[in-house]
Short mmCIF file of C-alpha atoms in Angstrom, two decimals:
data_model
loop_
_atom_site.label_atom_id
_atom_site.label_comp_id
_atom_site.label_asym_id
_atom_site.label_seq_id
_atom_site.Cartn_x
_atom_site.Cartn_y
_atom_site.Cartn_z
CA UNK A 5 175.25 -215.35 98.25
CA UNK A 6 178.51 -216.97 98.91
CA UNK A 7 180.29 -214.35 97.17
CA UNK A 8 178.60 -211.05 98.83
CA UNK A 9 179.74 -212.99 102.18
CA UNK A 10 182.96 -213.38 101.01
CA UNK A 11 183.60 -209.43 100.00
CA UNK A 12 181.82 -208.35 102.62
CA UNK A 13 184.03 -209.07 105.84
CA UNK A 14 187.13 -207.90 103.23
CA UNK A 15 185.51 -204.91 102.47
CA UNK A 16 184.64 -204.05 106.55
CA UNK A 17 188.42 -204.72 107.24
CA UNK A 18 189.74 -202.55 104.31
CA UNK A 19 187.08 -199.70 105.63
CA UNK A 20 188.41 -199.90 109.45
CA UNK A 21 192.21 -199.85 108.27
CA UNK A 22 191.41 -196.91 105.93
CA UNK A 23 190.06 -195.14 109.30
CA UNK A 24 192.84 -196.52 111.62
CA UNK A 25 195.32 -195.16 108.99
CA UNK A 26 193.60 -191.26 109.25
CA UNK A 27 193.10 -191.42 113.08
CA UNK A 28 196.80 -192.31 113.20
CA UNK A 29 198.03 -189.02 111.12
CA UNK A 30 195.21 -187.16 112.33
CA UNK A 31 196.79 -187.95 115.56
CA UNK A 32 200.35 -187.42 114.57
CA UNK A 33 199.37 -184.25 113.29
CA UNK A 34 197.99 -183.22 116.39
CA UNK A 35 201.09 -184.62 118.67
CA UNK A 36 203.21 -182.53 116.13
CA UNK A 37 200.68 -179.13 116.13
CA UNK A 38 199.71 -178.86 120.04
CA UNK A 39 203.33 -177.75 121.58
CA UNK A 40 203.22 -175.13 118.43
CA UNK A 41 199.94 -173.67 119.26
CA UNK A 42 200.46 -174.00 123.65
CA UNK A 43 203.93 -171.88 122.99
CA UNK A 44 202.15 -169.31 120.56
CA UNK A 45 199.17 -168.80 123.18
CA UNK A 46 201.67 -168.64 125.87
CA UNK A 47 203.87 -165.73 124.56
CA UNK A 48 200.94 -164.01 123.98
CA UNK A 49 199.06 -164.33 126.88
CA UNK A 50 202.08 -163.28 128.76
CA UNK A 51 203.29 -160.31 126.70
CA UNK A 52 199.67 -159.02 127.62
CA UNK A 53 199.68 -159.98 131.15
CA UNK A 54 203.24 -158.70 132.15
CA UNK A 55 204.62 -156.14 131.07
CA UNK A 56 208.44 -157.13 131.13
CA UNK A 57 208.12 -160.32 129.55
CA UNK A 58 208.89 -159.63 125.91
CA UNK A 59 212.26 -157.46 127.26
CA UNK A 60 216.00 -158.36 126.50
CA UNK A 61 216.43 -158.54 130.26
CA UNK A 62 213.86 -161.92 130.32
CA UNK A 63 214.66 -163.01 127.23
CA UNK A 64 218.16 -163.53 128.57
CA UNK A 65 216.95 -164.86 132.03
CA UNK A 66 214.75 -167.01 129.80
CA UNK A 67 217.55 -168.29 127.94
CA UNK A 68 219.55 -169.07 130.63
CA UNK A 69 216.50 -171.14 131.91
CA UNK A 70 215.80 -173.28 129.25
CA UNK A 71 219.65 -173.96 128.42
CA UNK A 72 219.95 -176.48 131.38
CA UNK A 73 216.74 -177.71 131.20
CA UNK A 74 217.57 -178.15 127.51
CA UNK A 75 220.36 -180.46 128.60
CA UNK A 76 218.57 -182.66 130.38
CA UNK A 77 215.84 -183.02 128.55
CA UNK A 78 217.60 -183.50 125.41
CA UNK A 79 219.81 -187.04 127.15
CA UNK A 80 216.81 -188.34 129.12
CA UNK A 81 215.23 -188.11 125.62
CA UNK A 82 216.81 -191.28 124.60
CA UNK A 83 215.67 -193.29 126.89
CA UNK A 84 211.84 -192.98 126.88
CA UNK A 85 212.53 -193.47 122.53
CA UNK A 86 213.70 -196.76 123.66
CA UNK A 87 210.75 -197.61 126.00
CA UNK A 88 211.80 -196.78 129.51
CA UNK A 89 212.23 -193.78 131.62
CA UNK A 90 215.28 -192.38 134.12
CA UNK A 91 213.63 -190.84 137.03
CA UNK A 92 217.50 -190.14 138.33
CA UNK A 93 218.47 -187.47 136.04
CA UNK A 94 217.77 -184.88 138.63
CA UNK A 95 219.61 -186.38 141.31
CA UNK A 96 222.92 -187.19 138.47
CA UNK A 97 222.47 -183.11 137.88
CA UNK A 98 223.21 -183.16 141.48
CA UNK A 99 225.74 -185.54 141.99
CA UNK A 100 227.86 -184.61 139.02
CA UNK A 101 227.24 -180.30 140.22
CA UNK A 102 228.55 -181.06 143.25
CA UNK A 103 231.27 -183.36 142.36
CA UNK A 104 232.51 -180.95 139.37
CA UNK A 105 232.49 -178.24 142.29
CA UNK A 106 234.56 -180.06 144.65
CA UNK A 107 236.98 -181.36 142.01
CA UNK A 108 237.51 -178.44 140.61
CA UNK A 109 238.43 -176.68 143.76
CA UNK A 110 241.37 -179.40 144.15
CA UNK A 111 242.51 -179.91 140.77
CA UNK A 112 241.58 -176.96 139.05
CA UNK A 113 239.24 -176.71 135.62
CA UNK A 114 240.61 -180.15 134.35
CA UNK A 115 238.59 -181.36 137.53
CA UNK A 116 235.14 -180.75 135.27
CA UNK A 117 236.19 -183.72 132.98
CA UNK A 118 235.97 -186.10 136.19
CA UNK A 119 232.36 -184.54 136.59
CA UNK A 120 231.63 -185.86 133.21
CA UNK A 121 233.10 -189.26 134.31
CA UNK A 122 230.83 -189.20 137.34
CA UNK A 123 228.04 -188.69 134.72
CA UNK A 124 228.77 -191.58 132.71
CA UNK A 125 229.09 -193.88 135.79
CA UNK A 126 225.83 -193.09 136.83
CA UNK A 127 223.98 -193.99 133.50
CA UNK A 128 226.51 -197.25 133.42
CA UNK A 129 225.21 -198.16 136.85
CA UNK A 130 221.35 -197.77 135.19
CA UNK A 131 222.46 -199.48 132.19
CA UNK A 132 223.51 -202.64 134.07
CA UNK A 133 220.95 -202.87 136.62
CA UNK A 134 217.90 -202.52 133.76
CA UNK A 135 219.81 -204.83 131.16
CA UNK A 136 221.50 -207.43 132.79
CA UNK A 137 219.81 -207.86 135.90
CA UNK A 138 216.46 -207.75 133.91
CA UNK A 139 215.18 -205.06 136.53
CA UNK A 140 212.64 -202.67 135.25
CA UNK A 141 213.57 -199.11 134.65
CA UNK A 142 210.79 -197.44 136.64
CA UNK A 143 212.42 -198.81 139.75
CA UNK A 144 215.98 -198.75 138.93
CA UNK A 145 215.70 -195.41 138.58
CA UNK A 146 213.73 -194.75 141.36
CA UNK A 147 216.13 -196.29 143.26
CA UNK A 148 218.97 -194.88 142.19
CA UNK A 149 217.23 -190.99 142.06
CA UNK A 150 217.38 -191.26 146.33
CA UNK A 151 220.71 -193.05 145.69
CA UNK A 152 222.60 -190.78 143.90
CA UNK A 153 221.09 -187.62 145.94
CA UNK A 154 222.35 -188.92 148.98
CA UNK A 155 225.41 -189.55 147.73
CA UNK A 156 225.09 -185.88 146.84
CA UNK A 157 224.58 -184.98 150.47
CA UNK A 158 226.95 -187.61 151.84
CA UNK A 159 229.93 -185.99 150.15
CA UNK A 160 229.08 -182.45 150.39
CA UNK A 161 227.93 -182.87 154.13
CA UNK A 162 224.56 -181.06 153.12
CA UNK A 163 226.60 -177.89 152.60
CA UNK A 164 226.79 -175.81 149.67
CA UNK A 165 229.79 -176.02 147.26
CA UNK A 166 230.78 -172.37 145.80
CA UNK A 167 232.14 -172.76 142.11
CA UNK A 168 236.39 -171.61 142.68
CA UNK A 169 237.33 -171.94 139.15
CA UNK A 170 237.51 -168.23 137.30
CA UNK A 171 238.29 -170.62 134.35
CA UNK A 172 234.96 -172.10 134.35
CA UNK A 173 233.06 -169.10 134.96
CA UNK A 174 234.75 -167.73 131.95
CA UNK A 175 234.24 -170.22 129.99
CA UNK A 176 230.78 -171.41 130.44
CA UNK A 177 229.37 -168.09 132.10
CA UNK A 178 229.10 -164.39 130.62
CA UNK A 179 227.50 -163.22 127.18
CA UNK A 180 228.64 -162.81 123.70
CA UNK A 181 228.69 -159.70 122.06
CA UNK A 182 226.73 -159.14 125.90
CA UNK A 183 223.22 -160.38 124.05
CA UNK A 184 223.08 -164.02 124.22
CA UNK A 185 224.15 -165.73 127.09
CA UNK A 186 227.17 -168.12 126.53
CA UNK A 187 225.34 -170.74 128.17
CA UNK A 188 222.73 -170.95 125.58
CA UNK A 189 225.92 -171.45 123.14
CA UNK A 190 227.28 -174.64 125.35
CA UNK A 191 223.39 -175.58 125.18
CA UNK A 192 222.51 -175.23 121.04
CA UNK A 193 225.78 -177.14 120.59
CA UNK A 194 224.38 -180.37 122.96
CA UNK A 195 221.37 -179.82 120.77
CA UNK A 196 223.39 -180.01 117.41
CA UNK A 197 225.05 -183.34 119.03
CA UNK A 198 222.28 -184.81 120.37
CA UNK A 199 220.35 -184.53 116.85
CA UNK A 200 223.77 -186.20 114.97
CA UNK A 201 223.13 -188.74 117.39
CA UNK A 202 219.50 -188.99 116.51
CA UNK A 203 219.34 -188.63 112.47
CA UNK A 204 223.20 -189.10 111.60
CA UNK A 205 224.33 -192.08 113.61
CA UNK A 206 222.59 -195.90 113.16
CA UNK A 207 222.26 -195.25 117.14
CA UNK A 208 219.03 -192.96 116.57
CA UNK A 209 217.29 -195.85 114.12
CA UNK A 210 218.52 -198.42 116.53
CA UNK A 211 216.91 -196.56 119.22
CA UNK A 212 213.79 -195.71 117.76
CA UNK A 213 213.36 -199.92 116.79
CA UNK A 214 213.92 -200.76 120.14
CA UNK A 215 211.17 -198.63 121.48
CA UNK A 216 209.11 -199.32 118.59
CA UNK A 217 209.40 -203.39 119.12
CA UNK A 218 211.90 -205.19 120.66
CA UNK A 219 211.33 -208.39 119.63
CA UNK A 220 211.41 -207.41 116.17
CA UNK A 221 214.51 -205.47 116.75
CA UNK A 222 216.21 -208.49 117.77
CA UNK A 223 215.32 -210.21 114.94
CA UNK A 224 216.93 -207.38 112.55
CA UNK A 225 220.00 -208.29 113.96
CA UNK A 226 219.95 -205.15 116.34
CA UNK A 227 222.09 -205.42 120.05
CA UNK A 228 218.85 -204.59 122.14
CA UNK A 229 221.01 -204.73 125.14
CA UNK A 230 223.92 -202.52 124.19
CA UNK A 231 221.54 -199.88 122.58
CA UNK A 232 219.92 -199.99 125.94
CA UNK A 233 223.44 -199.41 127.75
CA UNK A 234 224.18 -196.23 125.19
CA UNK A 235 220.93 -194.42 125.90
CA UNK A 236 221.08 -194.84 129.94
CA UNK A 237 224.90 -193.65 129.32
CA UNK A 238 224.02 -191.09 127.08
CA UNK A 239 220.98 -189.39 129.67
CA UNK A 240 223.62 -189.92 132.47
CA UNK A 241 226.25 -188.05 129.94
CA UNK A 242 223.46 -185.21 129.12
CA UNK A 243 222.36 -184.21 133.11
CA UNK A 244 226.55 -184.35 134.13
CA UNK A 245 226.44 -181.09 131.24
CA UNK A 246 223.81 -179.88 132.40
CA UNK A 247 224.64 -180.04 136.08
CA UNK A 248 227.99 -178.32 135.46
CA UNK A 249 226.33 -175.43 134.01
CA UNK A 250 224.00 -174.88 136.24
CA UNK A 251 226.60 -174.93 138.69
CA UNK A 252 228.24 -171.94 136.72
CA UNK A 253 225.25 -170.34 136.63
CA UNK A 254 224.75 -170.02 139.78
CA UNK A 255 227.98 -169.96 140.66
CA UNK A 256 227.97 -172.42 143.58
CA UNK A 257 226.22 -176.35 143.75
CA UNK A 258 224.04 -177.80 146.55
CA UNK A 259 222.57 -180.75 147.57
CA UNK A 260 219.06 -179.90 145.93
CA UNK A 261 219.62 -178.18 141.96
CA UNK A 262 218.58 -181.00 140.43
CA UNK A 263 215.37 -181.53 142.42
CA UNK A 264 212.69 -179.35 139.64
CA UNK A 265 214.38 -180.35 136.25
CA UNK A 266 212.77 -184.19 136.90
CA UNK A 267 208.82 -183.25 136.37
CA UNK A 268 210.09 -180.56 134.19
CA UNK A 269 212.14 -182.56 131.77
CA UNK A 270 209.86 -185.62 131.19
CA UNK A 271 207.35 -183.17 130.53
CA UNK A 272 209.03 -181.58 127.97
CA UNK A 273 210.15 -184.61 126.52
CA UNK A 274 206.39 -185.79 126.23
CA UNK A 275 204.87 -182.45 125.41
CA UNK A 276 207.57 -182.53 122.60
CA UNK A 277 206.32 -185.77 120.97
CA UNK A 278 208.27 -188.55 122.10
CA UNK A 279 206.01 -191.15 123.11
CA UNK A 280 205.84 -192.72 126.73
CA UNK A 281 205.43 -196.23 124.85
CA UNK A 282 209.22 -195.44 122.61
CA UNK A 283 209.76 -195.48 119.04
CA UNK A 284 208.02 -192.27 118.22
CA UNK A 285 210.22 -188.79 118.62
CA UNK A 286 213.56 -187.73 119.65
CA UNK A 287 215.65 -184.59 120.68
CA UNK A 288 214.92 -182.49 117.81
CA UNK A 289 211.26 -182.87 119.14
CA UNK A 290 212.01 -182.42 122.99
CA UNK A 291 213.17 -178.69 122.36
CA UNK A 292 209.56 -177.44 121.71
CA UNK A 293 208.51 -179.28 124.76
CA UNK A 294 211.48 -177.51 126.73
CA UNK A 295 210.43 -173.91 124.94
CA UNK A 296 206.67 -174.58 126.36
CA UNK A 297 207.74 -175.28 129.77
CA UNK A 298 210.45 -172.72 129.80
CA UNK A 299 208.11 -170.40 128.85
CA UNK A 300 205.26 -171.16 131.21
CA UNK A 301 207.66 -171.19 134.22
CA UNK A 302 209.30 -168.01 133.51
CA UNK A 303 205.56 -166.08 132.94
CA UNK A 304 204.32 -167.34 136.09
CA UNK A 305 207.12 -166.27 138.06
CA UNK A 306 206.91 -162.75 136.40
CA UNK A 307 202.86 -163.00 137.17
CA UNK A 308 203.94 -163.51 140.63
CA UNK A 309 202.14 -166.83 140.87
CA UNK A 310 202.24 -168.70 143.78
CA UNK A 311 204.98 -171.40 143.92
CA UNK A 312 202.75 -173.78 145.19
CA UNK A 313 200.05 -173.29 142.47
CA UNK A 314 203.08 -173.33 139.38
CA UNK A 315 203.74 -177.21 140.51
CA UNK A 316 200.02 -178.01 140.16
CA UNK A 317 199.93 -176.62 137.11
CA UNK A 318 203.09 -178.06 135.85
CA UNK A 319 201.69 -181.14 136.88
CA UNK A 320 198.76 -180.90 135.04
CA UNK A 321 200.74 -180.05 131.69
CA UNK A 322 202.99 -183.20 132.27
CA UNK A 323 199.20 -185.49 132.93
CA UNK A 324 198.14 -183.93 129.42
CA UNK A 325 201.09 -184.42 127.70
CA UNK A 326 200.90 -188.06 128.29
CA UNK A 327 197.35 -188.45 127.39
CA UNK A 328 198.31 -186.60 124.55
CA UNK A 329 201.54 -188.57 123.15
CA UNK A 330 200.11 -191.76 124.73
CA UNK A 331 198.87 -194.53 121.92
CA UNK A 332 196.33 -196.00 123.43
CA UNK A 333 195.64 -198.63 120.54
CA UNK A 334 199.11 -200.41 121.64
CA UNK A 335 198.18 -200.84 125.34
CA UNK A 336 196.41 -203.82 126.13
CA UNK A 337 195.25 -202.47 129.12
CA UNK A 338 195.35 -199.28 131.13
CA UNK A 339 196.80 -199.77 134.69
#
């Protein structure tokens, strides 16, 4: 009797591992197979609903699109791997657009390094505020997303700032071979850096064992806090890019071009893969979360949706792709 009692129990806890162990690949597999099947059901609904959608006019408008949000998404990445979030990368799109357009008006191109400058300040200021001063990242960030914008405003005087560098425009704007858009060149080569930084460097593995468990990071020896400090820097590195070319693309910088790529960007991040929780994902993963959304946006505005109903919906995309990438076995509770 003793015996059966004994193997029992063992065998009930081998059984429920063996099922925790499928339900967790069965759910990988699912995280890795849903952004896949939403973009594949998405070209085709809207190559049948609109007519000019699969045309080398949108895919170029398309392109140009996803290349910023791309950018973005691709430093802001980083920081939900390591468990937090940056709700300020909008407003740094802003800040830095702005501040690359004014610069460069008084010192000429060279001005869009300072832009870059202004970009790593802002993730430095995030950095120190969430690591030293033990503040949590939710409401850094939200704090520093109205900070930063009204810096924006503050320096620009709420009035637009037209891009005066032909240098630039050259440079970042036009088409090659007058198919792909240079932008989406600047773009694939942030991706190409941002995955060397992911898979190449110890930063990436660093990253990921942060997110994964911190405490057990800090027992392997890892610098929790200064891999912290590199991601915020690196997301505040990221939107400074990606504000200067949206700048160029539009040729001019306001007060408000960062305001959609928030929502947009942490759902594309999450839609991707990369878990809310950290330690699951990374930026070769957020580009199929920034194709899905790309895609989406630019099919409802050739469906002539209403504005008002494409934020609902983007909404809703960005609620599912949480519940999605969300593991709900490591929360202790839901709140």
């Amino acid at each position: 009797m003793s015996s059966r009692t004994g193997t029992m129990p063992t065998q009930r806890v081998v059984t429920q591992r063996g099922r925790s162990e499928k339900a967790a690949k069965l759910r990988a597999q699912l995280v890795f197979l849903a952004p896949i099947v939403a973009l594949l059901v998405l070209i085709v609904f809207f190559a049948i609903a609109t007519p000019t959608f699969l045309t080398a006019g949108n895919f170029q408008n398309l392109v140009r699109q996803m290349a910023v949000l791309l950018v973005v998404a691709l430093g802001a990445t980083y920081v939900v791997l390591i468990g937090s979030i940056d709700l300020s990368i909008g407003s740094i799109v802003t800040l830095t657009g702005v501040s690359t357009a004014m610069l460069t008006t008084a010192l000429g191109p060279w001005g869009a390094v300072l832009g870059f400058v202004v970009g790593l300040l802002c993730g430095l200021v995030n950095g120190v505020i969430h690591v030293y001063l033990k503040v949590p990242s939710f409401i850094v960030t939200l704090g520093t997303m109205f900070v930063f914008a009204g810096l924006a405003l503050i320096v620009t005087g709420g009035r637009p700032q037209a891009l005066r560098s032909p240098e630039l425009a050259a440079l970042f704007g036009g088409t090659v071979f007058g198919v792909v858009p240079t932008i989406a060149l600047w773009a694939l080569l942030a991706l190409v850096i941002a995955i060397i930084i992911e898979r190449v460097l110890v930063f990436g593995y660093r990253a990921r064992a942060v997110g994964d468990n911190e405490t057990v990071a800090k027992l392997s020896g890892i610098g929790v806090q200064r891999v912290k400090m590199l991601a915020f820097v690196a997301s505040g590195v990221f939107a400074a890019f990606a504000g200067l070319l949206l700048m160029v693309r539009t040729n001019s910088a306001s007060g408000s071009m960062g305001e959609p790529f928030l929502m947009e960007a942490l759902a594309a991040i999450l839609l991707g893969g990369t878990s809310l929780m950290g330690g699951v994902g990374g930026p070769s993963r957020t580009v199929l979360g920034v194709l899905v959304i790309s895609v989406l946006s630019n099919g409802m505005n050739l469906a002539s949706v209403d504005p008002f109903l494409q934020q609902t919906i983007k909404g809703a995309v960005l609620i599912a792709a949480v519940a999605l990438t969300l593991n709900r076995r490591e929360l202790s509770s839901v709140k």
